[in-house]
């Protein structure tokens, strides 16, 4: 769900103001370029440097609104671009500068700010955040969902509830479960479950990694819960009338309720095809951070596990953050996908 304080108004959320943040630089920088150059000039210069590093013919081949990761930068080429900027500006930029300012536009604002006085320049549309209030009314302006019973929209969920529908059905057949030996009607039988039905997302394996700039190898190593959270977050924003690409650098918070599930082999048994991806793909802490990174948000990224109440607690934390003035809008929700049947076996005991 996308949440905002009363002053945001649902129709105004796409241009809602965010906190003016400052990142102080301590490096004894020298300035080798005119301080009067505007941000648009620096966007073009950074695009030109990026094009040279990536082997493109012209600066116009580099989209200034995409993240450097989406543009094709890795750790090595990120350092190469940093080095070119150091030579161009005389600034002592850290190796992590492209990760801290993940788009050419954001990096241009940062560089210009350092040259003009040692701090980031806030985007031209920014304004001071509203003061905190304990009784601020909170609006849920949009939602996205994937639920058992083939439900893909909040309207379909309401139709199921109002019509008294049922989502309980047989175990899924595409998760590699040994269905023939998994069930035993005896509740005391070791290693089996006396249940053989539940509420499942039969299409939990469906995912378009390219849409989110994720490689096929990384997608395989990602817990389906992380994939669903990305999809539902993007969809919730679109249903709110917000272009997700316009949220980069804004102080939106992400609050996710999720439980650790069995997915994939143990890290020490991971096949070579998922080396380097399985840890982040199965870590609950990454679930909220991945959403924040893909959207370019600068607010909180919080993952909480309080078992069955996880999503409710995530919503509670989002409301608290909005009322405290810690963020101007928030994504709050959760996901549960049982990739393995172990939880059925354990609960049967």
mmCIF file of N, CA and C in Angstrom, residues 97 157 327:
data_model
loop_
_atom_site.group_PDB
_atom_site.id
_atom_site.type_symbol
_atom_site.label_atom_id
_atom_site.label_comp_id
_atom_site.label_asym_id
_atom_site.label_seq_id
_atom_site.Cartn_x
_atom_site.Cartn_y
_atom_site.Cartn_z
ATOM 1 N N UNK A 97 30.740 6.900 -4.853
ATOM 2 C CA UNK A 97 29.925 8.067 -5.198
ATOM 3 C C UNK A 97 28.775 7.712 -6.140
ATOM 4 N N UNK A 157 -10.149 -8.753 -4.727
ATOM 5 C CA UNK A 157 -10.179 -9.208 -3.336
ATOM 6 C C UNK A 157 -11.512 -8.857 -2.693
ATOM 7 N N UNK A 327 9.406 10.664 6.830
ATOM 8 C CA UNK A 327 9.258 10.485 5.390
ATOM 9 C C UNK A 327 7.950 11.144 4.973
#
